[in-house]
XYZ file of C-alpha atoms in Angstrom:
151
model
C 64.526 -75.237 -63.865
C 61.722 -77.788 -64.665
C 60.761 -80.537 -62.361
C 63.488 -83.231 -63.319
C 66.096 -80.674 -62.975
C 64.503 -80.162 -59.425
C 64.754 -83.984 -58.718
C 68.331 -84.113 -60.070
C 69.218 -81.448 -57.441
C 67.493 -83.350 -54.892
C 69.067 -86.625 -55.707
C 72.859 -84.907 -55.741
C 72.267 -82.877 -52.622
C 71.535 -86.380 -50.811
C 74.536 -87.903 -52.603
C 76.870 -85.814 -55.010
C 78.154 -89.068 -55.507
C 75.321 -90.912 -57.391
C 75.803 -92.654 -60.168
C 74.477 -90.877 -63.165
C 72.548 -94.242 -64.521
C 71.243 -94.485 -60.897
C 69.952 -90.819 -61.459
C 68.569 -91.307 -64.920
C 66.824 -94.397 -64.229
C 65.152 -92.298 -61.100
C 64.080 -89.267 -63.682
C 63.289 -91.378 -66.614
C 66.537 -90.066 -68.627
C 69.409 -91.544 -70.320
C 72.971 -91.141 -68.614
C 74.117 -88.514 -71.097
C 71.222 -86.348 -70.707
C 71.372 -86.336 -67.020
C 75.258 -85.294 -67.586
C 74.230 -82.516 -69.813
C 71.677 -81.197 -67.544
C 73.793 -81.681 -64.574
C 76.462 -79.575 -66.464
C 74.032 -76.920 -67.358
C 72.930 -76.563 -63.920
C 76.339 -76.217 -62.799
C 76.946 -73.975 -65.440
C 74.063 -71.541 -64.336
C 75.090 -72.037 -60.583
C 71.692 -73.545 -59.692
C 74.560 -76.031 -58.383
C 77.230 -74.360 -56.779
C 79.420 -76.977 -56.118
C 80.139 -80.683 -55.278
C 80.859 -81.076 -51.973
C 81.189 -83.392 -48.676
C 78.738 -82.825 -45.899
C 81.044 -83.589 -42.915
C 79.816 -84.027 -39.181
C 81.192 -81.163 -37.313
C 81.079 -83.138 -34.068
C 82.831 -86.454 -35.281
C 85.320 -83.668 -36.342
C 86.115 -82.433 -32.857
C 83.530 -79.540 -33.067
C 80.440 -80.380 -31.039
C 79.008 -76.808 -30.240
C 77.066 -74.858 -32.859
C 76.450 -71.140 -32.063
C 74.894 -68.557 -33.905
C 75.914 -65.300 -33.176
C 73.965 -62.351 -34.137
C 76.669 -59.494 -34.839
C 76.399 -55.599 -34.939
C 79.188 -54.148 -36.430
C 80.755 -50.470 -35.596
C 79.436 -47.816 -37.707
C 83.069 -47.245 -38.627
C 83.828 -50.867 -39.683
C 85.235 -51.613 -42.936
C 82.556 -54.246 -44.053
C 84.943 -55.433 -46.664
C 87.677 -56.336 -44.460
C 84.930 -57.725 -41.760
C 83.806 -59.944 -45.219
C 87.390 -61.248 -45.991
C 88.209 -61.896 -42.188
C 84.694 -63.975 -42.374
C 85.617 -65.941 -45.539
C 89.042 -66.882 -44.203
C 88.017 -67.805 -40.554
C 88.272 -71.175 -40.548
C 85.477 -71.018 -37.388
C 82.745 -69.837 -39.073
C 80.608 -72.319 -41.122
C 77.888 -69.329 -42.403
C 78.158 -65.943 -42.699
C 74.825 -63.738 -43.609
C 74.359 -60.046 -44.044
C 70.836 -59.118 -42.530
C 68.115 -56.870 -41.963
C 67.040 -55.379 -38.584
C 68.979 -54.384 -35.716
C 72.130 -56.720 -36.672
C 74.343 -56.581 -38.951
C 75.259 -60.025 -39.302
C 73.898 -63.422 -39.074
C 77.274 -65.719 -37.775
C 77.209 -69.552 -37.906
C 80.336 -71.170 -35.960
C 81.413 -74.825 -34.860
C 83.973 -74.962 -32.287
C 85.151 -76.954 -29.837
C 83.995 -75.641 -26.860
C 81.940 -72.727 -25.306
C 85.415 -71.261 -24.126
C 85.925 -70.880 -28.023
C 82.983 -69.144 -28.526
C 84.580 -66.443 -26.230
C 87.578 -66.506 -28.038
C 85.804 -66.520 -31.480
C 83.790 -62.865 -29.916
C 87.274 -61.436 -28.772
C 89.005 -62.072 -31.983
C 86.283 -60.291 -33.748
C 85.894 -57.408 -31.401
C 89.796 -57.247 -31.658
C 89.674 -56.790 -35.444
C 87.114 -53.868 -34.771
C 84.082 -55.887 -36.306
C 81.989 -56.041 -33.225
C 80.543 -53.458 -31.107
C 77.682 -55.920 -30.117
C 76.374 -59.308 -30.377
C 73.965 -62.141 -29.039
C 75.007 -65.462 -29.166
C 72.849 -68.746 -29.387
C 74.087 -72.353 -28.374
C 72.247 -75.072 -30.201
C 71.256 -77.871 -28.243
C 70.057 -80.300 -30.971
C 69.148 -79.982 -34.650
C 66.098 -81.012 -36.003
C 66.541 -80.260 -39.714
C 69.995 -79.988 -41.157
C 71.922 -80.317 -43.896
C 72.554 -79.235 -47.789
C 69.777 -77.251 -49.261
C 67.549 -79.054 -52.040
C 64.647 -77.250 -53.886
C 61.568 -79.067 -52.658
C 59.224 -80.665 -55.229
C 56.695 -78.775 -57.388
C 58.811 -75.254 -56.805
C 59.578 -73.246 -59.242
């Protein structure tokens, strides 16, 4: 990945529907060259997907919480991962180091739904202990774009 690829990735992360001609004029390439680079970035996995960045609050999910979760020793991690991928409340789920098993990001309509989420995980046998952090506001949020000048 070179500086032009990083710039293309940044431009697409800001607006995945940006016209190829617009991108080309910014990075100094033809439409076909931009298209080929995007195809290559997608095939290599550098661009994972093209998507919409919806506002959870506008969709009726104004509460954002991060939940540190410790799974029981005998928990089936494959079952937990499958449950996490299918759970509509979970926006992100990360396997982490330290005293916790996972860090889970959830969007819900109310604090009561945070409690329901925790009860669901406990009822499924996926939760032995947790710590929940409620987000008051977000200073930086959104899709990832590589910083310019990184390798």
